[in-house]
Amino acid sequence: RTMGFGGATASGLSEIGRDSRSEFKGHSKVIQALGWSCDGKKLATASAASDVRVWSVDSHKEGKEQVLEDHKSSVDGLSWNPTNPDVLATGSADKMIRLWDLRAKKSLK
């Protein structure tokens, strides 16, 4: 699948790519949710395939991806910490809410 974000904006987000359009490929099933980090440098996407992907939109690392895979079923929602761009919460049909520390690349126990 391909996702395009033409003219995307977020607080603190600079222009993405040369023409303000970037495409990120990686999910094998439908995307259920997406959200920008508080610093505007990361985009998280949640999938029906039980994975979450965090995409770097920083001009120096654009497209770099981190895959989070602890859920056992469709990930239907996500929310970034409003002050820390390295903490993400996800909710799944597996009846679990997970908090992720992206620096450690794992969910918090």
GROMACS .gro file of C-alpha atoms in nm:
model
  109
    1ARG     CA    1   0.000   0.000   0.000
    2THR     CA    2   0.102   0.358  -0.057
    3MET     CA    3   0.003   0.660   0.149
    4GLY     CA    4   0.041   1.009   0.010
    5PHE     CA    5   0.032   1.323   0.221
    6GLY     CA    6   0.023   1.617  -0.017
    7GLY     CA    7   0.056   1.948   0.162
    8ALA     CA    8   0.063   1.787   0.509
    9THR     CA    9   0.104   2.026   0.798
   10ALA     CA   10   0.156   1.992   1.171
   11SER     CA   11   0.284   2.218   1.442
   12GLY     CA   12   0.657   2.258   1.388
   13LEU     CA   13   0.654   2.048   1.071
   14SER     CA   14   0.863   2.187   0.789
   15GLU     CA   15   0.795   2.117   0.425
   16ILE     CA   16   0.810   1.744   0.351
   17GLY     CA   17   1.027   1.663   0.053
   18ARG     CA   18   1.086   1.888  -0.245
   19ASP     CA   19   0.725   1.912  -0.359
   20SER     CA   20   0.542   1.884  -0.022
   21ARG     CA   21   0.439   1.528  -0.103
   22SER     CA   22   0.581   1.212   0.045
   23GLU     CA   23   0.474   0.850   0.015
   24PHE     CA   24   0.540   0.583   0.274
   25LYS     CA   25   0.500   0.214   0.188
   26GLY     CA   26   0.491  -0.073   0.434
   27HIS     CA   27   0.152  -0.182   0.567
   28SER     CA   28  -0.001  -0.498   0.422
   29LYS     CA   29  -0.357  -0.420   0.537
   30VAL     CA   30  -0.577  -0.115   0.576
   31ILE     CA   31  -0.456   0.174   0.792
   32GLN     CA   32  -0.688   0.223   1.089
   33ALA     CA   33  -0.538   0.538   1.246
   34LEU     CA   34  -0.258   0.788   1.206
   35GLY     CA   35  -0.115   1.078   1.402
   36TRP     CA   36   0.171   1.329   1.416
   37SER     CA   37   0.415   1.349   1.709
   38CYS     CA   38   0.414   1.672   1.912
   39ASP     CA   39   0.734   1.793   1.743
   40GLY     CA   40   0.598   1.721   1.394
   41LYS     CA   41   0.894   1.496   1.302
   42LYS     CA   42   0.722   1.156   1.321
   43LEU     CA   43   0.404   1.012   1.173
   44ALA     CA   44   0.259   0.697   1.331
   45THR     CA   45   0.025   0.467   1.139
   46ALA     CA   46  -0.177   0.179   1.287
   47SER     CA   47  -0.288  -0.117   1.078
   48ALA     CA   48  -0.546  -0.393   1.066
   49ALA     CA   49  -0.245  -0.626   1.035
   50SER     CA   50  -0.165  -0.565   1.407
   51ASP     CA   51   0.140  -0.349   1.347
   52VAL     CA   52   0.222   0.015   1.405
   53ARG     CA   53   0.476   0.199   1.194
   54VAL     CA   54   0.650   0.520   1.290
   55TRP     CA   55   0.781   0.718   0.994
   56SER     CA   56   1.045   0.987   1.019
   57VAL     CA   57   0.955   1.302   0.830
   58ASP     CA   58   1.266   1.491   0.943
   59SER     CA   59   1.444   1.606   0.626
   60HIS     CA   60   1.763   1.421   0.730
   61LYS     CA   61   1.591   1.085   0.792
   62GLU     CA   62   1.277   1.107   0.576
   63GLY     CA   63   1.105   0.774   0.526
   64LYS     CA   64   1.303   0.588   0.794
   65GLU     CA   65   1.061   0.352   0.959
   66GLN     CA   66   1.027   0.182   1.296
   67VAL     CA   67   0.790  -0.118   1.322
   68LEU     CA   68   0.609  -0.191   1.651
   69GLU     CA   69   0.459  -0.542   1.667
   70ASP     CA   70   0.346  -0.644   2.018
   71HIS     CA   71  -0.030  -0.638   1.945
   72LYS     CA   72  -0.206  -0.964   1.855
   73SER     CA   73  -0.493  -0.810   1.654
   74SER     CA   74  -0.591  -0.502   1.453
   75VAL     CA   75  -0.456  -0.175   1.594
   76ASP     CA   76  -0.749   0.064   1.580
   77GLY     CA   77  -0.625   0.377   1.755
   78LEU     CA   78  -0.316   0.566   1.859
   79SER     CA   79  -0.225   0.881   2.048
   80TRP     CA   80   0.106   1.059   2.096
   81ASN     CA   81   0.219   1.199   2.429
   82PRO     CA   82   0.148   1.574   2.397
   83THR     CA   83   0.492   1.676   2.529
   84ASN     CA   84   0.724   1.380   2.455
   85PRO     CA   85   0.774   1.282   2.088
   86ASP     CA   86   0.917   0.942   2.190
   87VAL     CA   87   0.609   0.810   2.372
   88LEU     CA   88   0.311   0.665   2.187
   89ALA     CA   89  -0.004   0.486   2.307
   90THR     CA   90  -0.187   0.232   2.090
   91GLY     CA   91  -0.516   0.048   2.131
   92SER     CA   92  -0.603  -0.283   1.968
   93ALA     CA   93  -0.886  -0.529   1.911
   94ASP     CA   94  -0.675  -0.764   2.128
   95LYS     CA   95  -0.820  -0.558   2.420
   96MET     CA   96  -0.478  -0.416   2.508
   97ILE     CA   97  -0.353  -0.061   2.532
   98ARG     CA   98   0.022  -0.039   2.495
   99LEU     CA   99   0.258   0.246   2.577
  100TRP     CA  100   0.566   0.255   2.357
  101ASP     CA  101   0.904   0.409   2.431
  102LEU     CA  102   1.040   0.464   2.082
  103ARG     CA  103   1.395   0.515   2.210
  104ALA     CA  104   1.389   0.161   2.358
  105LYS     CA  105   1.191   0.030   2.055
  106LYS     CA  106   0.950  -0.167   2.271
  107SER     CA  107   0.626  -0.139   2.463
  108LEU     CA  108   0.648  -0.049   2.830
  109LYS     CA  109   0.561  -0.332   3.069
   0.00000   0.00000   0.00000
